[in-house]
Tab-separated table of C-alpha atoms and ligand atoms in Angstrom:
chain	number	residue	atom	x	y	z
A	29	UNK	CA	0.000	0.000	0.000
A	30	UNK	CA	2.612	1.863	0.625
A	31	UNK	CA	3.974	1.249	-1.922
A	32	UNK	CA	0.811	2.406	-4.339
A	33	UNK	CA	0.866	5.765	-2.646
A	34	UNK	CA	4.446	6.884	-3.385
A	35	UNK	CA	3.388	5.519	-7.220
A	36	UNK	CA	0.011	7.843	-6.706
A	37	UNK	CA	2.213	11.308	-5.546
A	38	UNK	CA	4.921	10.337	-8.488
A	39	UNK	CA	2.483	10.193	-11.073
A	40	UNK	CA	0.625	13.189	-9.904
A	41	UNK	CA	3.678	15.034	-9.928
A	42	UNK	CA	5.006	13.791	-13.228
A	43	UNK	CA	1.935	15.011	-14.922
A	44	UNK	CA	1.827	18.243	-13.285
A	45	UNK	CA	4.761	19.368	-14.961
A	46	UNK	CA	3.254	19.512	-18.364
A	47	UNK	CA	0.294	21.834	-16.772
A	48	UNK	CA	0.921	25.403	-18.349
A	49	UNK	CA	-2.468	26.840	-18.211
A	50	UNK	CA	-5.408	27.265	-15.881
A	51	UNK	CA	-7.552	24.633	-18.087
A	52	UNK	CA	-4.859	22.076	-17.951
A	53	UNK	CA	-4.800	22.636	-14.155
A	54	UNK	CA	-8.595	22.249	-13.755
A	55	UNK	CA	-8.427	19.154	-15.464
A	56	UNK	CA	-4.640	18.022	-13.187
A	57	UNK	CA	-6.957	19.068	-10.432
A	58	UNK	CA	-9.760	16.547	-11.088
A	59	UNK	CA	-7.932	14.301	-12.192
A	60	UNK	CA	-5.069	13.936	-9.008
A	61	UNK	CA	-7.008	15.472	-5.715
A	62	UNK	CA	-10.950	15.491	-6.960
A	63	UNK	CA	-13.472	12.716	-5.476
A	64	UNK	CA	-12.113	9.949	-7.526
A	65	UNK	CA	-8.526	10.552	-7.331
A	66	UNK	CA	-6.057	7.705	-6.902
A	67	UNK	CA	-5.512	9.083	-3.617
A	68	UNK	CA	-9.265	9.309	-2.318
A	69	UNK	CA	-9.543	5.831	-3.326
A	70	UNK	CA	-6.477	4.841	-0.913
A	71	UNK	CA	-9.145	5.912	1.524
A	72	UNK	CA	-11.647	4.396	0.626
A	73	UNK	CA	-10.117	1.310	0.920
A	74	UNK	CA	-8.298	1.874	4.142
A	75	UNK	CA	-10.982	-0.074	6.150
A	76	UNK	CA	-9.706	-3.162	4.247
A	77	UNK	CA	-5.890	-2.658	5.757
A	78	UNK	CA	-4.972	-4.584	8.660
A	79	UNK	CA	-4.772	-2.983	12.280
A	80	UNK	CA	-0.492	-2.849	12.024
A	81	UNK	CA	-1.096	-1.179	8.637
A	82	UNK	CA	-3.171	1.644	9.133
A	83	UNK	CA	-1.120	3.979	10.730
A	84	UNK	CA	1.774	4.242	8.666
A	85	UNK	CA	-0.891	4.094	5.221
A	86	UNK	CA	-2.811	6.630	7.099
A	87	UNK	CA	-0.288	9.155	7.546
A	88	UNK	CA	1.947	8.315	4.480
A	89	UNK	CA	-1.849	8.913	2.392
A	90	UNK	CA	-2.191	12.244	4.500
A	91	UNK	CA	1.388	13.187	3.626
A	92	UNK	CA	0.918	12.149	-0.189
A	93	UNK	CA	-3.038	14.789	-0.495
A	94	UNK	CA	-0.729	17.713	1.609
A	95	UNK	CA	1.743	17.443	-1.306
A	96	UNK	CA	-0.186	17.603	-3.731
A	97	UNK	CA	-2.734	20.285	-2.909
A	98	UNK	CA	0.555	22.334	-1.893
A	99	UNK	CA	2.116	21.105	-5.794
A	100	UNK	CA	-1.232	22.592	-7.045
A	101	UNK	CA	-1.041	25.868	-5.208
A	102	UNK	CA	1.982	26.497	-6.255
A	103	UNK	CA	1.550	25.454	-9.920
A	104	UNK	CA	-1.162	28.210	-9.538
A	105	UNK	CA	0.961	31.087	-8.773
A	106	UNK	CA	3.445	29.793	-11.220
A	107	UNK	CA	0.988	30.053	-14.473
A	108	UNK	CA	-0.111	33.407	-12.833
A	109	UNK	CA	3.135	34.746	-13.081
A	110	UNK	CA	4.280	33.601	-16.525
A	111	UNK	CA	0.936	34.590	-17.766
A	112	UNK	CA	1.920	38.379	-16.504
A	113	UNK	CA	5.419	37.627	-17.543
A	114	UNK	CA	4.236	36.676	-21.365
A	115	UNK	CA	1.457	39.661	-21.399
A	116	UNK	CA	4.212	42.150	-20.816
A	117	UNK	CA	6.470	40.619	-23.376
A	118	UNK	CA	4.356	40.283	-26.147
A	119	UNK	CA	1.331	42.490	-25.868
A	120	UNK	CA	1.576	46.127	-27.108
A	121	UNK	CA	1.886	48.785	-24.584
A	122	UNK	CA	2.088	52.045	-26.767
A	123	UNK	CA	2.949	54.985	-23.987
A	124	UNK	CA	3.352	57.652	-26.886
A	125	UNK	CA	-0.629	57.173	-27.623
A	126	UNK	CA	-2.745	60.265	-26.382
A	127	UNK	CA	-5.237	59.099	-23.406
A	128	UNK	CA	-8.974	58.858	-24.018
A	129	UNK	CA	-10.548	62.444	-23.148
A	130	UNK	CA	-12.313	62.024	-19.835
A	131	UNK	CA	-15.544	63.854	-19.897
A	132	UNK	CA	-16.219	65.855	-17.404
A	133	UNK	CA	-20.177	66.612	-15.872
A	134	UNK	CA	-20.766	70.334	-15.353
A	135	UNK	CA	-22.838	72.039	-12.232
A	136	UNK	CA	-26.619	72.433	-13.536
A	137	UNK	CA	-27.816	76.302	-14.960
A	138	UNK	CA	-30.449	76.190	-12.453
A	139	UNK	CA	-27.786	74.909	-9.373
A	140	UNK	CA	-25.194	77.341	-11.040
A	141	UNK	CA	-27.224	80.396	-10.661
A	142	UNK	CA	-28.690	79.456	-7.421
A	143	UNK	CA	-25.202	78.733	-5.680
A	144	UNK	CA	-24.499	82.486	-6.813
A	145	UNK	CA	-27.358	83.780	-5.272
A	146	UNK	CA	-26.584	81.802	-1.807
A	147	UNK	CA	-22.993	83.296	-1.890
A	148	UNK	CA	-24.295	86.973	-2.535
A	149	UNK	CA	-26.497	86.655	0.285
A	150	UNK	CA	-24.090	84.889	2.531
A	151	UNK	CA	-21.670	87.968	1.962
A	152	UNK	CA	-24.598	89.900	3.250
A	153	UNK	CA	-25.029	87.864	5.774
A	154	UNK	CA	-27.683	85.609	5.407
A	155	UNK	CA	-27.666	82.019	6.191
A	156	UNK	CA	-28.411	78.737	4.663
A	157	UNK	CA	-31.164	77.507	6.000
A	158	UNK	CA	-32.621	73.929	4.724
A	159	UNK	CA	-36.571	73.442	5.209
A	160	UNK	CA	-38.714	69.912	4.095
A	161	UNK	CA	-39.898	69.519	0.770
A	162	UNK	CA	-43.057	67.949	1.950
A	163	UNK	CA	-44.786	70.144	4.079
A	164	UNK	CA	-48.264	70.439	5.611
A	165	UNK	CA	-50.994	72.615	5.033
A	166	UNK	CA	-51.044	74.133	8.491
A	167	UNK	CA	-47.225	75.112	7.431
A	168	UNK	CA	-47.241	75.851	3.485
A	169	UNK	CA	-50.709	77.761	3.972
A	170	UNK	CA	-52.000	78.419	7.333
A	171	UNK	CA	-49.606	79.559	9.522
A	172	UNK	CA	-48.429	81.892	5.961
A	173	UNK	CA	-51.595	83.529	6.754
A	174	UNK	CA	-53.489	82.055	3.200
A	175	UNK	CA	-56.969	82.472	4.149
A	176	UNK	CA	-59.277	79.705	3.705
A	177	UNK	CA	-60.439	78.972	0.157
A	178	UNK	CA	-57.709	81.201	-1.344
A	179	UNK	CA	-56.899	79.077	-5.202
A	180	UNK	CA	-53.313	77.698	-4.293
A	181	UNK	CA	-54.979	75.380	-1.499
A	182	UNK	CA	-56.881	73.971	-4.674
A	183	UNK	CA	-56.593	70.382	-5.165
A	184	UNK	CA	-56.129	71.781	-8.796
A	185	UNK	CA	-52.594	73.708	-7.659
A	186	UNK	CA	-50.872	71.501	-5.728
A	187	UNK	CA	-49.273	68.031	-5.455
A	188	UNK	CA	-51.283	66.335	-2.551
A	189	UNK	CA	-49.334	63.383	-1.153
A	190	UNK	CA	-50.407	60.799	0.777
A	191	UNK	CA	-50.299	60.318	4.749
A	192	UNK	CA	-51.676	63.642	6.153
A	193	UNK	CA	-54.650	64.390	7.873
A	194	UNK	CA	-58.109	65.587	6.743
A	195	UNK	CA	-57.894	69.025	8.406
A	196	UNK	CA	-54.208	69.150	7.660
A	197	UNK	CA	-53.174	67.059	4.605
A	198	UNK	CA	-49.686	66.800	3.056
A	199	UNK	CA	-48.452	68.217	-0.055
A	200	UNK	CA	-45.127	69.307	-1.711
A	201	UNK	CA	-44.392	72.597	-0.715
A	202	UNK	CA	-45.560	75.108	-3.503
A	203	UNK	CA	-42.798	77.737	-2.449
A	204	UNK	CA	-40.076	78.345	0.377
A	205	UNK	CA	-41.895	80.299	2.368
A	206	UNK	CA	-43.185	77.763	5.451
A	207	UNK	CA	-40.058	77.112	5.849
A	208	UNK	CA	-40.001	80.519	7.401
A	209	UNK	CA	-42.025	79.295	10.111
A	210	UNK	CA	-40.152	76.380	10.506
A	211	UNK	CA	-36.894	78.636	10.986
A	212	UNK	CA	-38.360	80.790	13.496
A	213	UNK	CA	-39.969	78.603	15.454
A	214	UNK	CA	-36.587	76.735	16.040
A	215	UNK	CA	-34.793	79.913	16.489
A	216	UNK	CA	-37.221	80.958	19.255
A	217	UNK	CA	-37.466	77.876	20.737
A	218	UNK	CA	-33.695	78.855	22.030
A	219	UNK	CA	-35.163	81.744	24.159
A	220	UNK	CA	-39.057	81.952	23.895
A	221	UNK	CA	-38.837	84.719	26.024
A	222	UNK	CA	-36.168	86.818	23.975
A	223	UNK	CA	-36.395	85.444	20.706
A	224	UNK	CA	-32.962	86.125	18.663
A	225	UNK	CA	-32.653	88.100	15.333
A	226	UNK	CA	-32.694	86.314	12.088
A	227	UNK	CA	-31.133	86.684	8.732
A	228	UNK	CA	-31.622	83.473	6.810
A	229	UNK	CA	-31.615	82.100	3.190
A	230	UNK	CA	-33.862	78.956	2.228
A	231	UNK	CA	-32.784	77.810	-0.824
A	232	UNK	CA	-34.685	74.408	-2.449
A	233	UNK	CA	-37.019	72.788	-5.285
A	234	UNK	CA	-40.734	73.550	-4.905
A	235	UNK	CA	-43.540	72.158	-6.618
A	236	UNK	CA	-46.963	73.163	-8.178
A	237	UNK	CA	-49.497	71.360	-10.052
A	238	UNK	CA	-49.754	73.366	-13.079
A	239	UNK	CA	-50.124	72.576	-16.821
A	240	UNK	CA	-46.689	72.636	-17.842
A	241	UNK	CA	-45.592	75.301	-20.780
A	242	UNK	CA	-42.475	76.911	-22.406
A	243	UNK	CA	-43.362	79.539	-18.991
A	244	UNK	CA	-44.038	77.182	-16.220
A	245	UNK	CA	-43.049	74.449	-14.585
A	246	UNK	CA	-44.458	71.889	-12.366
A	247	UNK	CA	-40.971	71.958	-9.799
A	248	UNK	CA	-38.632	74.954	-9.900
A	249	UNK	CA	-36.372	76.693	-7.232
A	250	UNK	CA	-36.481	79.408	-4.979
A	251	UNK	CA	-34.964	80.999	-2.752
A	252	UNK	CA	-35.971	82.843	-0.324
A	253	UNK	CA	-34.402	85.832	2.497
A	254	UNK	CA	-35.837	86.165	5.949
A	255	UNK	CA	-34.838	88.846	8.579
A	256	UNK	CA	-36.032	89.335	12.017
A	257	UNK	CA	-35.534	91.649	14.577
A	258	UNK	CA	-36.257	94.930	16.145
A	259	UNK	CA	-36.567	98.348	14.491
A	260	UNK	CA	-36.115	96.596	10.821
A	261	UNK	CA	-37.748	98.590	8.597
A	262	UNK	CA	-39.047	98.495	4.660
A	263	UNK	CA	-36.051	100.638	3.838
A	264	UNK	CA	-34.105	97.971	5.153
A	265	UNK	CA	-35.621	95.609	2.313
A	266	UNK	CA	-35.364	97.905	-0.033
A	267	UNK	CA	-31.576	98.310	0.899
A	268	UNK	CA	-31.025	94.752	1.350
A	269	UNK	CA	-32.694	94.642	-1.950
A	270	UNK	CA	-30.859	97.235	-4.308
A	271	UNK	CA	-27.430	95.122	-2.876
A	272	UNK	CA	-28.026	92.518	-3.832
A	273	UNK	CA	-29.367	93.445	-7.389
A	274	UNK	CA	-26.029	95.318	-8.043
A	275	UNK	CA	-24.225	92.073	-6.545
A	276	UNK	CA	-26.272	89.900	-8.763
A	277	UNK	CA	-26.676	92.053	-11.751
A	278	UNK	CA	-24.181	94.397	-11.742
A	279	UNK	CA	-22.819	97.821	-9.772
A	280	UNK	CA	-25.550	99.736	-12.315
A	281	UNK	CA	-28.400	97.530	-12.226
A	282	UNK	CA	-31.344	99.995	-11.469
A	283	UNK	CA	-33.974	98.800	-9.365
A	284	UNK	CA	-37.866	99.523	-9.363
A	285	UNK	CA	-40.481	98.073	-6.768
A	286	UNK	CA	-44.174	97.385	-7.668
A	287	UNK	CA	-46.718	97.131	-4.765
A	288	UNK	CA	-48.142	93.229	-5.336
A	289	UNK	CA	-50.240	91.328	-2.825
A	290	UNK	CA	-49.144	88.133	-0.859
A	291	UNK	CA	-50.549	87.334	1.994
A	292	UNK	CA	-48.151	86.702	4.530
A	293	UNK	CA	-46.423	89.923	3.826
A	294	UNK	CA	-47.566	93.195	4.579
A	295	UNK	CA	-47.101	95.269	2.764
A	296	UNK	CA	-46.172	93.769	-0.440
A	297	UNK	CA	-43.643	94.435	-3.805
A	298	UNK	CA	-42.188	93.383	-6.855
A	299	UNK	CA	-38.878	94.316	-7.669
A	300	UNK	CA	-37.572	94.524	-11.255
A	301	UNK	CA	-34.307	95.164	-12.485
A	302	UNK	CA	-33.404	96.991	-14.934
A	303	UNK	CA	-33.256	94.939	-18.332
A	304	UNK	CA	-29.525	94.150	-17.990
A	305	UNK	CA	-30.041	92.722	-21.888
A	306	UNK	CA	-30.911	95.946	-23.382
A	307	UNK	CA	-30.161	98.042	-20.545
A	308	UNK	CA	-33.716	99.570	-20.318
A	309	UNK	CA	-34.233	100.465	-24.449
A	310	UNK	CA	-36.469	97.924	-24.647
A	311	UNK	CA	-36.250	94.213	-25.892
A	312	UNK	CA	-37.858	90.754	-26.449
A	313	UNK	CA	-36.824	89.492	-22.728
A	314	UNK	CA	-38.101	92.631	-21.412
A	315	UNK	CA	-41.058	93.243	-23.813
A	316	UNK	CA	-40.130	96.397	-24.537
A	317	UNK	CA	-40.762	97.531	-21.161
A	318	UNK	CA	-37.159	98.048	-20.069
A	319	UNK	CA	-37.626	96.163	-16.499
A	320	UNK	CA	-37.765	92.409	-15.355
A	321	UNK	CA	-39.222	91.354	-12.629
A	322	UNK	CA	-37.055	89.355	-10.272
A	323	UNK	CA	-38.523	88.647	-7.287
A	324	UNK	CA	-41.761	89.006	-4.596
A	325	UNK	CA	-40.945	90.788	-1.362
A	326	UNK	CA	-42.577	92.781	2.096
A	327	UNK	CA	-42.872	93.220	5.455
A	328	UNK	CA	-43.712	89.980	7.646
A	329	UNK	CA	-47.113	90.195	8.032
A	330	UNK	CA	-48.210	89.852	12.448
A	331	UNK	CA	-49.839	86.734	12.002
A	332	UNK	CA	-46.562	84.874	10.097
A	333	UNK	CA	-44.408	86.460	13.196
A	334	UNK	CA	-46.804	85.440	15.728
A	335	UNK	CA	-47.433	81.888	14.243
A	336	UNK	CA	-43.731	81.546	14.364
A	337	UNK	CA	-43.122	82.721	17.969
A	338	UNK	CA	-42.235	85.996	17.752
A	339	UNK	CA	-44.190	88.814	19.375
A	340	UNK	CA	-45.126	91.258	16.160
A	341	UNK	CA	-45.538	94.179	18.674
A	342	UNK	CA	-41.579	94.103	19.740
A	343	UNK	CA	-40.370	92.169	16.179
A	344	UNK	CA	-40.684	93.416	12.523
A	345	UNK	CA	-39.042	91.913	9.851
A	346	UNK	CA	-38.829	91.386	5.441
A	347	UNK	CA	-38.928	88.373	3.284
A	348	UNK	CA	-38.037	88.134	-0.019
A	349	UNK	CA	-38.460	84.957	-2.671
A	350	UNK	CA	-36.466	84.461	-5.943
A	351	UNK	CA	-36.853	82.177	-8.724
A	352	UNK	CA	-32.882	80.907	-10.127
A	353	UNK	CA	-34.222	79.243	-13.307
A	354	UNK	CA	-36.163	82.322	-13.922
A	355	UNK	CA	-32.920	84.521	-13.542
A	356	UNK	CA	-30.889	82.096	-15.658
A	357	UNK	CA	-33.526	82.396	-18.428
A	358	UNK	CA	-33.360	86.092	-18.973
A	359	UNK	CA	-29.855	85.657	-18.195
A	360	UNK	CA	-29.187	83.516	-21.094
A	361	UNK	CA	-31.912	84.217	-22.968
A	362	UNK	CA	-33.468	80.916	-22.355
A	363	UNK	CA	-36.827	80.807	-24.256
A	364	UNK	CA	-38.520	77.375	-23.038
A	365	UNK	CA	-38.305	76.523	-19.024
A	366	UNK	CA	-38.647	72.999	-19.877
A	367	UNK	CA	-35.036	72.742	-21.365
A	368	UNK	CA	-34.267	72.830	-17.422
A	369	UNK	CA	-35.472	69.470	-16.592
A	370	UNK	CA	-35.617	68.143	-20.198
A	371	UNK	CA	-31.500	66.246	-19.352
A	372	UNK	CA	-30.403	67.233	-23.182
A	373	UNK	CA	-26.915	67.318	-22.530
A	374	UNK	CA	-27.015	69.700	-25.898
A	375	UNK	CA	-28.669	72.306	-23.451
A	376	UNK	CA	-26.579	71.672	-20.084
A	377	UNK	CA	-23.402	71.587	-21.828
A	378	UNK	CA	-23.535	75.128	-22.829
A	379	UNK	CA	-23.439	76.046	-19.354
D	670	LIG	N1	-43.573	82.820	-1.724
D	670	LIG	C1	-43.768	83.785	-2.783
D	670	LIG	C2	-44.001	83.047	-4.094
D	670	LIG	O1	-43.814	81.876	-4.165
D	670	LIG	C3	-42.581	84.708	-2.927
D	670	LIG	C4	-42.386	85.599	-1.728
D	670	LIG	C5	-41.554	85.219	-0.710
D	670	LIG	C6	-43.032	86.835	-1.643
D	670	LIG	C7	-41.379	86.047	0.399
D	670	LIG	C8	-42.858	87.658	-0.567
D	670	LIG	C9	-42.034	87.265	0.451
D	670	LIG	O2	-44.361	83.641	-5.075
């Protein structure tokens, strides 16, 4: 027997030699350590061997598989390395040839030109603050001061989701503006008695259930400026205001505001700019009117302070909400919103 085994580990090794790729060594491998090896059968038939035998056969037979899964380990690494060896020899490695051109992804038009906003106002001092994008009623309507039955609580106008409550149901916010409430509420919650000043900037994608044209959009950006405190006044808006417009637009970008109506400020503008295209003549972006209209502003109306703790007979403050993909369009004299969220890399690449 013992004999037989020192035959089995010869032969295996013998034919091993001639193995010079990983098929030949699946097949060695089968062949010399798989379930019907020579050297499984040894074991197999060890109950046959006599009591004086079995311990030499047994650990001779042990000795013999040890070898041979070690010869096939090794045989392994060996064709693994020659394989390497050959590939650098003989396959062509041309360093003189010019790399592939790795494309690069750009920042989005509507991200680009809201980023610049955030920075102007962050140089004026305003804040990044992040608010939810699904909000409640009681926060995207009430608390704003929308009275009951006004259109945007339609059905019809907004995106309804589901998991809210009958008087209060959920919906994707239709602007920045709860978020307002959310900021002051947290800001006074630090000293309800004393609540601390504010000068905030909630940037983020809002969302309105509207037929969707080259004008409108059914999700879009704002962002929107808060500031809270005592003695602020609607001069300071309209300072705040003509800074940032000279930031944004330029050091002569004139500035005109409109009264408008929203109800959770009081009172109300529009401020346009100065068609920056034309530079007031008159054009197509500005319709011959000279202006564009950038943005919705006033003076927090008392119910919006109260509803976010702070006491509207010691606090005053002015909000302001922006549109970026509106500013990029007259920017760049984008004609169709859609292009926006339309992913035509022919469109976002010329940004
Ligand atoms: N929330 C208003 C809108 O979506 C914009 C606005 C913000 C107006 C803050 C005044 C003050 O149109």
């Amino acid at each position: 027997m013992l004999e037989r085994l020192n035959e089995i580990e010869a032969a295996a090794l013998e034919a091993l030699e001639s193995v010079k790729d990983d098929e030949a060594l699946q097949a060695w491998r089968v062949a010399h350590v798989g379930r019907s090896a020579p050297i499984k059968m040894v074991y197999k038939e060890f109950g046959k061997l006599s009591k004086e035998e079995r311990p030499a056969v047994g650990k001779r037979a042990n000795e013999v598989k040890v070898a041979l899964e070690a010869a096939l380990t090794e045989r392994a690494e060996a064709i693994k390395t020659a394989e390497l060896a050959r590939s650098l020899e003989e396959d062509h490695l041309d360093v003189t040839l010019p790399g592939r051109p790795v494309r690069h992804g750009g920042i989005h038009p509507a991200t680009q030109t809201l980023r610049r906003i955030l920075t102007i106002l962050a140089d004026m001092g305003f804040q990044v603050y992040t608010s939810r994008e699904v909000e409640s009623d009681e926060y995207n309507f009430q608390h704003l001061n929308f009275p009951v039955g006004h259109p945007a609580r339609e059905m019809q106008d907004s995106f309804y989701v589901e998991g809210g409550k009958e008087d209060n149901p959920l919906l994707m916010r239709t602007h920045t503006s709860p978020g307002q409430i959310r900021a002051m509420r947290e800001f006074a919650a630090e000293s309800p008695e004393n609540p601390p000043s504010i000068r905030i900037s909630l940037p983020g994608m809002c969302y309105r259930y509207e037929q969707i044209t080259s004008r409108s959009e059914i999700q879009f950006n704002q962002v929107e400026g808060l500031a809270v405190g005592e003695n602020i006044t609607f001069s300071d808006l309209k300072g705040t205001l003509n800074d940032f417009a000279r930031r944004m637009f330029g050091q002569h970008a004139r500035t005109r505001f409109r009264a408008q109506h929203f109800p959770f400020t009081e009172p109300s503008a529009e401020m346009d700019v100065e068609c920056f295209l034309c530079e007031g003549e008159g054009c197509s972006v500005c319709k011959k009117s000279g202006w564009l209209e950038i943005l919705g502003c006033g003076m927090v109306h008392p119910n919006v302070l109260q509803a976010g703790g702070y006491d509207p007979r010691r606090y005053t403050g002015f909000a302001f909400g922006m549109g970026p993909e509106r500013q990029a369009m007259l920017r760049h004299n984008i004609k169709d919103i859609r292009y926006f969220w339309g992913n035509d890399a022919r469109f976002l690449e010329q940004f």
